[in-house]
mmCIF file of C-alpha atoms in Angstrom:
data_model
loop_
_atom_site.group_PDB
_atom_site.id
_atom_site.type_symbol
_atom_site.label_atom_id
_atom_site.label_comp_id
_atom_site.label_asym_id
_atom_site.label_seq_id
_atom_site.Cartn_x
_atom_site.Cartn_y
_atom_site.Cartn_z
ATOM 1 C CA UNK A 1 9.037 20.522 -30.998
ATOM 2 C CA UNK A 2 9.711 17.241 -29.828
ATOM 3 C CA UNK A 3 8.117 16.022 -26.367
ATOM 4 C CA UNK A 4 9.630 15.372 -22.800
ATOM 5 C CA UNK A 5 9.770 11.542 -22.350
ATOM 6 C CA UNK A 6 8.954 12.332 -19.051
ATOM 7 C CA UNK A 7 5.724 14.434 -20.010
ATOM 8 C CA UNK A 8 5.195 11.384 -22.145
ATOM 9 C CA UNK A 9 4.871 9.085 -19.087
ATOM 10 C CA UNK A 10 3.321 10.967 -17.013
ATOM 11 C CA UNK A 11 6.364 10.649 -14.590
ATOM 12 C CA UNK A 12 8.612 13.302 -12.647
ATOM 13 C CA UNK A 13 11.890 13.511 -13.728
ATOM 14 C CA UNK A 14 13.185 12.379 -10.434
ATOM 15 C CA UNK A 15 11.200 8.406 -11.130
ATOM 16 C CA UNK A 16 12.238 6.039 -9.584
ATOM 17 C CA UNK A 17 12.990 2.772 -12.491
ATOM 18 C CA UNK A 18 10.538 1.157 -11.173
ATOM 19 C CA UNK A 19 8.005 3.776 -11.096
ATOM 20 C CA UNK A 20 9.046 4.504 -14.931
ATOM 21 C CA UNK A 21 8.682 0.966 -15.620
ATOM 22 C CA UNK A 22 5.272 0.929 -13.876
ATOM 23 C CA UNK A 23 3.998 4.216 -15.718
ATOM 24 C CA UNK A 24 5.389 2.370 -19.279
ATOM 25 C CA UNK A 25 3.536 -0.913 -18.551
ATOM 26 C CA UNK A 26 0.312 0.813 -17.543
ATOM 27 C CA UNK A 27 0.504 3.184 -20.703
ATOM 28 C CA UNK A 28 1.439 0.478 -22.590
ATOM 29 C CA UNK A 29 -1.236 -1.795 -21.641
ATOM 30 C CA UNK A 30 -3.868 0.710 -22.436
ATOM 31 C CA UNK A 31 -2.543 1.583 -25.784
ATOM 32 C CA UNK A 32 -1.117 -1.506 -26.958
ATOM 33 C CA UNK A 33 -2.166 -1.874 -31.407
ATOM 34 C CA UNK A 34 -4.083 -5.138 -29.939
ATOM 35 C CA UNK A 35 -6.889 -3.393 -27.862
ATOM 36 C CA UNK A 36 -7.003 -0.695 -29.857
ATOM 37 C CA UNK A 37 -7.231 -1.716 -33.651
ATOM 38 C CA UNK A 38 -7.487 0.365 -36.206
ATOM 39 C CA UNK A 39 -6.793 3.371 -33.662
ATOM 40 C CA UNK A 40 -4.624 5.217 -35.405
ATOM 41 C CA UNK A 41 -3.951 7.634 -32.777
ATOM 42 C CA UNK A 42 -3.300 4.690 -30.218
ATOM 43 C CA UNK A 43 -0.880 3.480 -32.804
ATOM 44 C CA UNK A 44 0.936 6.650 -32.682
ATOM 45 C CA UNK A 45 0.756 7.282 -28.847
ATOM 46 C CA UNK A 46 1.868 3.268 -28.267
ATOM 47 C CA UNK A 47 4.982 3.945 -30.216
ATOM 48 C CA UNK A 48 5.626 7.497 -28.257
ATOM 49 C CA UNK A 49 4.949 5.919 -24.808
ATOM 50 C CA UNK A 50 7.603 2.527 -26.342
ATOM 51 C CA UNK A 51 10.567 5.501 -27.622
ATOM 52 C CA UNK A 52 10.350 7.486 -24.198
ATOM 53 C CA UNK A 53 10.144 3.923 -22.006
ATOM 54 C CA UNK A 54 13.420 2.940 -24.231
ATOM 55 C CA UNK A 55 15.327 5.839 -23.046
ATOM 56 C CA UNK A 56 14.375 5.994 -19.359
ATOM 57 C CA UNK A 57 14.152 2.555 -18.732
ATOM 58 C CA UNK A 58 18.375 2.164 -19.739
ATOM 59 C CA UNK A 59 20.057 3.808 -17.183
ATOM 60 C CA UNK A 60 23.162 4.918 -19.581
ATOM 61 C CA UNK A 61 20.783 6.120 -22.208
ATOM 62 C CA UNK A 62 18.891 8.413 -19.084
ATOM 63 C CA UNK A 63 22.057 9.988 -18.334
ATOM 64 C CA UNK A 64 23.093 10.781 -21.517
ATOM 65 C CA UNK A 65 19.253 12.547 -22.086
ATOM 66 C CA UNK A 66 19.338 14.703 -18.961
ATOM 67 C CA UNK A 67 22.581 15.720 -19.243
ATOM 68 C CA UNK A 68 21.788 17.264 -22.827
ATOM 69 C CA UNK A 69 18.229 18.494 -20.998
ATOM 70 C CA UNK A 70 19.588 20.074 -18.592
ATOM 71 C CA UNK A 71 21.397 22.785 -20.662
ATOM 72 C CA UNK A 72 17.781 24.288 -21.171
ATOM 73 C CA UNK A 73 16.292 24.339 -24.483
ATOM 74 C CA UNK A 74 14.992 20.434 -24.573
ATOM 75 C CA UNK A 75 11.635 19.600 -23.631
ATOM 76 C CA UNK A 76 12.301 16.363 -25.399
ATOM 77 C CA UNK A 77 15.634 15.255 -26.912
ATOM 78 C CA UNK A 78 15.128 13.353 -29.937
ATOM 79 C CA UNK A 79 11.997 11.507 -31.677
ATOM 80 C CA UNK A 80 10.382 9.219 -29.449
ATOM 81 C CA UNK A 81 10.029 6.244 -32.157
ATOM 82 C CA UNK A 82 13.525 6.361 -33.375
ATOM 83 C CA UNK A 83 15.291 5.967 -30.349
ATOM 84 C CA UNK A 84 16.931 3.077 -30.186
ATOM 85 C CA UNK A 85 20.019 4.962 -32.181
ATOM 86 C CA UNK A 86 20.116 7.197 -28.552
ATOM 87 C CA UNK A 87 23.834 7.147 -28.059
ATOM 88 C CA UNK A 88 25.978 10.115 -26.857
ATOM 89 C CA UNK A 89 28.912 7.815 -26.773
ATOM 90 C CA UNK A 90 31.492 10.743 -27.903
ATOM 91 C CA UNK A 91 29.783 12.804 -25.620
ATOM 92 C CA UNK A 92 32.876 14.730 -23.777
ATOM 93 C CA UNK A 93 35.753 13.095 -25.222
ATOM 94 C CA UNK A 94 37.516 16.050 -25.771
ATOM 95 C CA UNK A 95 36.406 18.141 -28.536
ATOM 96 C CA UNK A 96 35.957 14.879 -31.149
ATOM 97 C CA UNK A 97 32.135 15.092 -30.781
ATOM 98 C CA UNK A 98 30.303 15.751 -33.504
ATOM 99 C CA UNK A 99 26.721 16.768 -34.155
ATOM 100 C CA UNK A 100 26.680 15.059 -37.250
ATOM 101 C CA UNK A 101 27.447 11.527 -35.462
ATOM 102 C CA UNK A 102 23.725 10.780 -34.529
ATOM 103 C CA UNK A 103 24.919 6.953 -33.840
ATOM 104 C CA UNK A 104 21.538 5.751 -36.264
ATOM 105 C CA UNK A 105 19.519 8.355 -34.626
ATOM 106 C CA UNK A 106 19.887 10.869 -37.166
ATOM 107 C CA UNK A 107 22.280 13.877 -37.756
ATOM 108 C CA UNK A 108 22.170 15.941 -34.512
ATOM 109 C CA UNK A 109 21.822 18.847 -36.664
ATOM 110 C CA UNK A 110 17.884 16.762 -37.502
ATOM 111 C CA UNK A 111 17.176 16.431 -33.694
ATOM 112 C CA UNK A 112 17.671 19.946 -32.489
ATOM 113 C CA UNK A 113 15.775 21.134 -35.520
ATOM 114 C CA UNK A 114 13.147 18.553 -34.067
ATOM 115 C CA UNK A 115 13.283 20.349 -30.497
ATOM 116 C CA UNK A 116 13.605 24.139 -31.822
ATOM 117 C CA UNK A 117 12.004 23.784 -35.099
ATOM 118 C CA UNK A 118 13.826 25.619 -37.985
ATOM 119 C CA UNK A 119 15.470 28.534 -35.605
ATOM 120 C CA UNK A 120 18.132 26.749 -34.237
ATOM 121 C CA UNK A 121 19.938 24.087 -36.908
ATOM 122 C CA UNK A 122 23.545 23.127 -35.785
ATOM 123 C CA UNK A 123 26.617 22.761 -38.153
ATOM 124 C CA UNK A 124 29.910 21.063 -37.878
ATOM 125 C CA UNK A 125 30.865 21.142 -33.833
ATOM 126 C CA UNK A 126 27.733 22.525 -33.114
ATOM 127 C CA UNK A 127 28.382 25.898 -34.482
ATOM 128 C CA UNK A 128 24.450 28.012 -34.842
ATOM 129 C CA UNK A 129 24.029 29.105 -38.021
ATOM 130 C CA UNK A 130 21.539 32.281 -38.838
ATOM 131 C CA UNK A 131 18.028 31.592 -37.136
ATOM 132 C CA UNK A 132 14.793 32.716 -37.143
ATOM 133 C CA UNK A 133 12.472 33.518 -34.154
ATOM 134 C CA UNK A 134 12.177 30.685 -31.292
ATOM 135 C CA UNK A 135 9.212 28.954 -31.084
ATOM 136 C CA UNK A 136 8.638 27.168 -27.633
ATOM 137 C CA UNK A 137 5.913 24.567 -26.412
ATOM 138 C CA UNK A 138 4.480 26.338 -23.537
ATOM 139 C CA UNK A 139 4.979 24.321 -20.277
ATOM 140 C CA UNK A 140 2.477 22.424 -18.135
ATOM 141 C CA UNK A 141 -0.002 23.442 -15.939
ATOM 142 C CA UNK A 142 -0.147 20.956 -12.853
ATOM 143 C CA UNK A 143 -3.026 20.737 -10.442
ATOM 144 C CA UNK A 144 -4.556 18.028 -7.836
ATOM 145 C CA UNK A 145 -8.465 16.634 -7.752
ATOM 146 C CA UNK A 146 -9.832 14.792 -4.921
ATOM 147 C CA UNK A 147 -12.808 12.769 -5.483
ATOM 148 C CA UNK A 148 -15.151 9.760 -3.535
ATOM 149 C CA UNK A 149 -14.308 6.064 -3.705
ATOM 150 C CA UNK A 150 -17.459 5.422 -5.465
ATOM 151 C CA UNK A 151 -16.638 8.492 -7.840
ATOM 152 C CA UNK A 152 -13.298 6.908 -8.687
ATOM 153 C CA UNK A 153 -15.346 3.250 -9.062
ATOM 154 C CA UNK A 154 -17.842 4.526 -11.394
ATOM 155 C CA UNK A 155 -16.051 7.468 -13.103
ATOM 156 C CA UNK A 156 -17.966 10.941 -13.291
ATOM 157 C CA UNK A 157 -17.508 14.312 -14.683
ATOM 158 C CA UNK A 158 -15.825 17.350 -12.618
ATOM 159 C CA UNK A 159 -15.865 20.301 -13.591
ATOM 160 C CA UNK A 160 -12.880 22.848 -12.223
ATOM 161 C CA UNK A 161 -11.395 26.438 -12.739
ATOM 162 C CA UNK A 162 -7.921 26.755 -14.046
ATOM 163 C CA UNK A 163 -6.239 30.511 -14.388
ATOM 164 C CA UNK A 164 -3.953 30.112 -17.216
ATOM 165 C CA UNK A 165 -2.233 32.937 -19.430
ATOM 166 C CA UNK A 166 -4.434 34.007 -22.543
ATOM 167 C CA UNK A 167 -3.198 36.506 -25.551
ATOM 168 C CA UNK A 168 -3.965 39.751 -24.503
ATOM 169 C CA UNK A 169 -7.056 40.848 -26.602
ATOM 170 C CA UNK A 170 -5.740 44.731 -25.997
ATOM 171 C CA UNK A 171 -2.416 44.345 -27.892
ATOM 172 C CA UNK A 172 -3.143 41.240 -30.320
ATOM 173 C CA UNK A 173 -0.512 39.278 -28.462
ATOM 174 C CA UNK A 174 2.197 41.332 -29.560
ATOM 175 C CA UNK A 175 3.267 42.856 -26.148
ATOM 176 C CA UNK A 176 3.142 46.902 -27.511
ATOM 177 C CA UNK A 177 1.136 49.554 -27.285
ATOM 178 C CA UNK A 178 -1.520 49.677 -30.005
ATOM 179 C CA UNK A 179 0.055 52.774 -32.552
ATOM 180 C CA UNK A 180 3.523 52.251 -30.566
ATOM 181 C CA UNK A 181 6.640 51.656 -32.830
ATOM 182 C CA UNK A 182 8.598 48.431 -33.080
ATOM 183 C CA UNK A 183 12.317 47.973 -32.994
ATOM 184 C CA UNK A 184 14.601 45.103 -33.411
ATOM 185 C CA UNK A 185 16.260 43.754 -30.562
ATOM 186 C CA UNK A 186 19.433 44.815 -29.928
ATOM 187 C CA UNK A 187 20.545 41.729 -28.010
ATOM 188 C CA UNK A 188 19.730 39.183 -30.566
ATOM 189 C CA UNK A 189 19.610 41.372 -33.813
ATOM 190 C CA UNK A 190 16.160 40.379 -34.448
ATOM 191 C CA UNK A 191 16.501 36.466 -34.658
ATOM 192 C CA UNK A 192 14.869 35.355 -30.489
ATOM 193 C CA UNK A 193 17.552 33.430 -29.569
ATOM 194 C CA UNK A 194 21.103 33.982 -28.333
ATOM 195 C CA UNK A 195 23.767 31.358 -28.641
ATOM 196 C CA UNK A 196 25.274 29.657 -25.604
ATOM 197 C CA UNK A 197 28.618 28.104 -25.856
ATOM 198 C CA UNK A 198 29.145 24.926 -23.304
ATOM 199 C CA UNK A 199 32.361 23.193 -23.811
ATOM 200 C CA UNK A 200 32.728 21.862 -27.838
ATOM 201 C CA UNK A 201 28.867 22.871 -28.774
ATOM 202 C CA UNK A 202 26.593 26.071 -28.206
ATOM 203 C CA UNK A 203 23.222 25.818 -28.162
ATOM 204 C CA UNK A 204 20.161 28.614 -28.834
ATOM 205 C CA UNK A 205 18.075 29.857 -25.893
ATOM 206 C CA UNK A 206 15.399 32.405 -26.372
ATOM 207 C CA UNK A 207 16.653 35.895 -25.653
ATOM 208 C CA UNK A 208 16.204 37.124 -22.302
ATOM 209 C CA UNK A 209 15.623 40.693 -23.225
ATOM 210 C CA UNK A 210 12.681 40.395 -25.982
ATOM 211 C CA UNK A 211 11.954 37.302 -24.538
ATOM 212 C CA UNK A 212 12.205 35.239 -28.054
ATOM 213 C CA UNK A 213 10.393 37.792 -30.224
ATOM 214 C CA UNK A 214 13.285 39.500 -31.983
ATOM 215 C CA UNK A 215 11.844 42.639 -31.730
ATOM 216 C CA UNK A 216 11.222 44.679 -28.689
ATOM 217 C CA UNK A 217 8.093 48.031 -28.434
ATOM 218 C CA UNK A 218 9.037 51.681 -28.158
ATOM 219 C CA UNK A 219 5.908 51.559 -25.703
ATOM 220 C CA UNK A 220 4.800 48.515 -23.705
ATOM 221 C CA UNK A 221 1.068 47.400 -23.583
ATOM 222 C CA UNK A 222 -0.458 49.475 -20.752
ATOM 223 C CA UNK A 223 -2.980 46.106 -20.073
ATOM 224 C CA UNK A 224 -0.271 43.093 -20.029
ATOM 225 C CA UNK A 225 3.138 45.116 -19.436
ATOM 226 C CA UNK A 226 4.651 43.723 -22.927
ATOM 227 C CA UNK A 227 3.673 40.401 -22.365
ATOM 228 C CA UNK A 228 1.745 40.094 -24.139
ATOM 229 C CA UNK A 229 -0.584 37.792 -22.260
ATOM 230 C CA UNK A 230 -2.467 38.212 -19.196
ATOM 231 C CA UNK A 231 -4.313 35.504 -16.614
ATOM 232 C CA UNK A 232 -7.747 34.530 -17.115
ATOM 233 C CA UNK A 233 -9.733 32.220 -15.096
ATOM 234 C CA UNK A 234 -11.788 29.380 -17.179
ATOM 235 C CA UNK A 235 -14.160 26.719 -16.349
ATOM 236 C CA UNK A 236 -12.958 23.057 -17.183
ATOM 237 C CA UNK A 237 -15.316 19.900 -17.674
ATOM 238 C CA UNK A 238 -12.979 16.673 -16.735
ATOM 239 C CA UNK A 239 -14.075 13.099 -17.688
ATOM 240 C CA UNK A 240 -12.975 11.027 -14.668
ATOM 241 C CA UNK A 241 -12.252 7.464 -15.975
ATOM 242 C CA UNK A 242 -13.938 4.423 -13.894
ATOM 243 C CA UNK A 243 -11.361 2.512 -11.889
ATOM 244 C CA UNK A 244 -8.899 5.294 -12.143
ATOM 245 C CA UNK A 245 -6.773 5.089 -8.444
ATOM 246 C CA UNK A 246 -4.614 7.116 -6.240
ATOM 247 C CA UNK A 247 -1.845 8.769 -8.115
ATOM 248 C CA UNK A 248 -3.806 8.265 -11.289
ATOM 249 C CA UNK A 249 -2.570 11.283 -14.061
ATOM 250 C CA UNK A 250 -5.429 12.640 -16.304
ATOM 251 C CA UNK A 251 -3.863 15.076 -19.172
ATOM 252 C CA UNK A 252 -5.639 17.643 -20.934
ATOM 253 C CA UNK A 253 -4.126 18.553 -24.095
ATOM 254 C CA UNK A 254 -3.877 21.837 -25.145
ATOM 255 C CA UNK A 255 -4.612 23.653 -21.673
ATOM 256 C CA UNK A 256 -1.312 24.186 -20.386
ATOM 257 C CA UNK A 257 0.502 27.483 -20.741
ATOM 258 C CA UNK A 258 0.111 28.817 -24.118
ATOM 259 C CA UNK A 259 3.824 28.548 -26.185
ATOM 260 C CA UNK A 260 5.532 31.328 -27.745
ATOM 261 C CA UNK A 261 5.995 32.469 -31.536
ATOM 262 C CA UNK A 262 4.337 29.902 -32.538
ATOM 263 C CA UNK A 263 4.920 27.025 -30.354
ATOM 264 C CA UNK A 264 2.279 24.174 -28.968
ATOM 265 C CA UNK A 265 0.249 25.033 -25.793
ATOM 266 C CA UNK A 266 1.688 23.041 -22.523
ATOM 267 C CA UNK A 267 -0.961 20.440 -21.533
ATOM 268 C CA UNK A 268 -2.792 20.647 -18.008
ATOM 269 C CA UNK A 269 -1.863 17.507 -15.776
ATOM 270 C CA UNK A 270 -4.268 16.644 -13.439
ATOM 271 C CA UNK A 271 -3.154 13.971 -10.768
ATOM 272 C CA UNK A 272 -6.040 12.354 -9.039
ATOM 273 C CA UNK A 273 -6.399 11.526 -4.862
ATOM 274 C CA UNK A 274 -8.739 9.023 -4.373
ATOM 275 C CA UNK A 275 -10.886 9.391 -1.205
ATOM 276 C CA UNK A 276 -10.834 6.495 1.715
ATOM 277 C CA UNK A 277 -13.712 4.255 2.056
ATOM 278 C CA UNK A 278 -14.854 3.320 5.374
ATOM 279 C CA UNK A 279 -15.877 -0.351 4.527
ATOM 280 C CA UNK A 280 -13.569 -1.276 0.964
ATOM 281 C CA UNK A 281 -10.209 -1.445 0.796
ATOM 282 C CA UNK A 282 -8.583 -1.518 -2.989
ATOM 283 C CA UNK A 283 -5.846 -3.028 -4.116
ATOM 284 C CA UNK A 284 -5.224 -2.956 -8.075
ATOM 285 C CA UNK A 285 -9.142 -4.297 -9.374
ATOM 286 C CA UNK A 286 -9.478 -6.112 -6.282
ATOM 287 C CA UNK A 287 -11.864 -4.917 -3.263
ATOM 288 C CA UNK A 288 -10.831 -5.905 0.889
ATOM 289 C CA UNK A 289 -13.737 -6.144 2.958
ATOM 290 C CA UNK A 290 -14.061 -7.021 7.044
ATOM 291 C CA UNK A 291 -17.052 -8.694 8.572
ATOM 292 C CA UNK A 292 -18.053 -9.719 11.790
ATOM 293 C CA UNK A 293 -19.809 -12.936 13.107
ATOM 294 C CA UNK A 294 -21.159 -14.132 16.072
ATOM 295 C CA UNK A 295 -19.529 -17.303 17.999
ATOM 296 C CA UNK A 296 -22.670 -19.588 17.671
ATOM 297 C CA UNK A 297 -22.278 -19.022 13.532
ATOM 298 C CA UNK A 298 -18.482 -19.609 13.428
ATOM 299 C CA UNK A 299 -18.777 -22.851 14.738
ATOM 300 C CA UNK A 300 -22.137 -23.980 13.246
ATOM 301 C CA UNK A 301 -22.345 -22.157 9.977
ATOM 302 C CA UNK A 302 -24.513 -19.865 8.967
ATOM 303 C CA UNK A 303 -25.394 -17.195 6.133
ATOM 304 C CA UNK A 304 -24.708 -13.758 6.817
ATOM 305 C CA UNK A 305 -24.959 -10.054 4.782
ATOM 306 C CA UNK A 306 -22.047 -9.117 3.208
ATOM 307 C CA UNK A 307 -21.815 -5.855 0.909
ATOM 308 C CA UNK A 308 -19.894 -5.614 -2.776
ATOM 309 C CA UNK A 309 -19.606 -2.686 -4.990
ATOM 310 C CA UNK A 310 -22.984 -3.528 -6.715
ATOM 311 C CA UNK A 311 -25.566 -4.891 -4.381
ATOM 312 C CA UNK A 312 -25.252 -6.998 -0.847
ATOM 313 C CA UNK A 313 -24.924 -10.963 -0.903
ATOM 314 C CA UNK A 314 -25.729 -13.093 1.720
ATOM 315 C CA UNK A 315 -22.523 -15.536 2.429
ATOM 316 C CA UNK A 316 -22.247 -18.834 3.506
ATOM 317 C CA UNK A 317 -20.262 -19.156 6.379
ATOM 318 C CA UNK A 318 -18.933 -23.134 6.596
ATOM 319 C CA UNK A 319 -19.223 -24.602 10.255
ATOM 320 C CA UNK A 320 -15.862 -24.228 11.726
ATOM 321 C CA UNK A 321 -15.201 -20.951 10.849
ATOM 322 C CA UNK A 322 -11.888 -19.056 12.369
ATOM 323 C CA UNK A 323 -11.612 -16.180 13.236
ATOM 324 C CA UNK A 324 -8.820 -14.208 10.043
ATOM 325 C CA UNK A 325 -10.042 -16.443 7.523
ATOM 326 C CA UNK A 326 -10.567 -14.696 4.521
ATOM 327 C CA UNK A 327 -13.345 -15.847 1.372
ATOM 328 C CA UNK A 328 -12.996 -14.557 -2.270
ATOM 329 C CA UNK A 329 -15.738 -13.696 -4.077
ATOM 330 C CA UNK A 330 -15.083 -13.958 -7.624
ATOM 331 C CA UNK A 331 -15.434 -11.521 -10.226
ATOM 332 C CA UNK A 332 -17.144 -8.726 -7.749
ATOM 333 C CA UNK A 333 -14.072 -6.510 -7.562
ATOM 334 C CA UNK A 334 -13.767 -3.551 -9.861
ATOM 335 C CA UNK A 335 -14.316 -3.813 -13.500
ATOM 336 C CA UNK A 336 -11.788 -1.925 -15.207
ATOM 337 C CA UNK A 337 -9.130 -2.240 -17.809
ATOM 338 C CA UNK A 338 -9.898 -5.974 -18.833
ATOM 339 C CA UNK A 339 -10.868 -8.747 -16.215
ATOM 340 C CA UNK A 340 -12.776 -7.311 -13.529
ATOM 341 C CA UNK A 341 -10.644 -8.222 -10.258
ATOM 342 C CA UNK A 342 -12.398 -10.390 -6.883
ATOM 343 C CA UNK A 343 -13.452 -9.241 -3.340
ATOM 344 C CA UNK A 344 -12.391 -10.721 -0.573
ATOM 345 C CA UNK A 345 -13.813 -11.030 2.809
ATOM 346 C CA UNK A 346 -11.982 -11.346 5.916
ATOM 347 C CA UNK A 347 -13.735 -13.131 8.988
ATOM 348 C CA UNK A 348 -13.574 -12.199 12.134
ATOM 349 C CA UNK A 349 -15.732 -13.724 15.441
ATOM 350 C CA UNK A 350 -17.423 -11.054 17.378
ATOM 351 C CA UNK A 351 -16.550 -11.545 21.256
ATOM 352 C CA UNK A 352 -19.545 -10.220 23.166
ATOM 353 C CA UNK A 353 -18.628 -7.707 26.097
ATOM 354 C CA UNK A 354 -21.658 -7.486 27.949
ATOM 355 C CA UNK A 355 -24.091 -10.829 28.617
ATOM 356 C CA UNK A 356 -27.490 -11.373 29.877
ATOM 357 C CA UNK A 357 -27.634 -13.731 32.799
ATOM 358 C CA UNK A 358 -28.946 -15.971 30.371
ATOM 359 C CA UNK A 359 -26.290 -16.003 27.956
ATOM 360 C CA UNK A 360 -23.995 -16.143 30.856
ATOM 361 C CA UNK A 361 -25.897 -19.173 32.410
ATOM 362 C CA UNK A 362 -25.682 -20.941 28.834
ATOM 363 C CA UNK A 363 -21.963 -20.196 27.998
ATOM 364 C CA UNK A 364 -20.944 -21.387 31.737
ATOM 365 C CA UNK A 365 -23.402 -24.655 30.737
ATOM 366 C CA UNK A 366 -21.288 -24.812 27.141
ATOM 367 C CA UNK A 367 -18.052 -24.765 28.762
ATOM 368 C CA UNK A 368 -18.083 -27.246 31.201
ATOM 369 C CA UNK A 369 -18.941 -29.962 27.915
ATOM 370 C CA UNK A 370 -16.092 -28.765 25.980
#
């Protein structure tokens, strides 16, 4: 079954452009053939993420994909790769569509065979022909992880429970009774999917009384009901990558909800919240820092302690200081995906609240020579 372009990015279906456009270039960046060669796999991923961005990133092209979505059945229309034939141009202009007319992106009969798999082909004007049993990708399990600024800096390990749906060990996975007869559905006459007619086309949907199966138990499974699944809590070890930020996505293949008849498992999405620090601020690879000086070191110069990511610095403070002025350190920002980025240090002069009579006998001196 083919993939969301939206599960491919990492993006909700509600995206901004710009936030599609952001999750393509950071994607593409990591997985681009010239950081990663000889990776097959980033090859293959690269070309995914570059299919999906060339869909959601034309507005026309969007609207044409989620209105076909929408009608239920797609977790991905088309073959991310081959997409630059996406064109629903007949789409709605009364009755001449054709699912044939794939407009270079193959028949249409080809791309819903690439979203159902061999259950639900399409002939002329979108008329089902005989099918088999649906199988369906199960869907994705979502969660959130908070972790520590100098977790997300560093990268660690977390490990987490997840409660996901597993095949009930009691029935096999079949949903009956163990020793409990089997009939065909009545609904569906045995096939899992029922035909939907919208407009000029129909399309297949899994059958809402066996629930895709094609065949329904004289005597449900007393441990899942006939769902042949039940819940099951599991423990999950998560690599956090160093550098990763706010809003960062991690994906899990495989841990989502399990799919049906056959069908992929649903991935688990993790989307990371990155704890505040009380001394950095991060933007991107680069690191914000305040300090405070005295009055005596603004004008005269001076070294004073500063602290990076790594270790602590003393910095030189030139004579003549103001107060806002901000000094980049190079190169002791955060080291991640390619040039490590700079810290910068923002200067501010510490006004004293409470004197000695000294200090207030000197300053009184100091200001009547200015």
């Amino acid at each position: 079954m083919a993939k969301d372009f939206y599960d491919i990015l990492g993006v909700p279906e509600n995206s901004s452009k710009e936030e599609i456009k952001k999750a393509f270039r950071r994607l593409a960046k990591k997985y681009h053939p010239d950081r990663n060669q000889g990776d097959k796999s980033a090859e293959s991923r690269f070309k995914e993420i570059s299919g999906a961005y060339e869909v959601l990133g034309d507005d026309e092209k969007r609207r044409q994909y989620d209105m076909m979505r929408k009608y239920g059945a797609f977790s991905g229309a088309g073959a991310p790769g081959n997409s630059s034939g996406f064109d629903f141009s007949q789409f709605g202009n009364g009755g001449n569509f054709r699912f044939e007319d794939g407009g270079g992106f193959g028949s249409f009969a080809d791309i819903f065979s690439s979203i159902f798999g061999d259950e639900a082909p399409f002939g002329p004007r979108g008329r089902s022909r005989q099918a088999r049993k649906m199988s369906r990708r199960g869907s994705d399990l979502r969660l959130n992880l908070y972790i520590g600024f100098k977790e997300a800096i560093s990268g660690t390990s977390k490990t987490i429970a997840i409660t996901r749906p597993e095949k009930c060990s009691a029935c096999s996975g079949t949903g009956a009774e163990p020793g409990s007869t089997q009939n065909i559905c009545p609904q569906c006459q045995g096939r899992g999917t029922v035909s939907i007619s919208q407009g000029a086309f129909a399309v297949s949907r899994p059958c809402p009384r066996c629930l895709g199966k094609g065949i329904l138990s004289e005597k449900a499974c007393g441990v899942c009901g006939g769902s042949g699944q039940v819940r099951e809590k599991k423990k999950v070890k998560v690599k956090i990558p160093a550098g990763i930020d706010s809003g960062g996505q991690i994906r899990l293949r495989g841990l989502g909800n399990p799919g049906q008849n056959g069908g992929t498992d649903g991935d688990l999405l993790i989307t990371v919240t990155v704890e505040k620090h009380q001394q950095f601020d991060r933007k991107g690879n680069d690191i914000y820092t305040k300090i405070y000086i005295s009055y005596p070191v603004a004008v005269l110069g001076g070294k004073v302690p500063v602290k990076t990511l790594t270790k602590d610095i003393m910095l030189t403070i030139p004579a003549g200081t103001k107060s806002g002025t901000q000094m980049r350190l190079k190169g002791m920002g955060l080291a991640a995906e390619g040039a490590p980025g700079d810290q910068y240090v923002e200067i501010h002069i510490e006004v004293l609240k409470e004197l000695t009579p000294r200090q207030k006998e000197l300053l009184e001196e100091l200001g009547k020579t200015l």
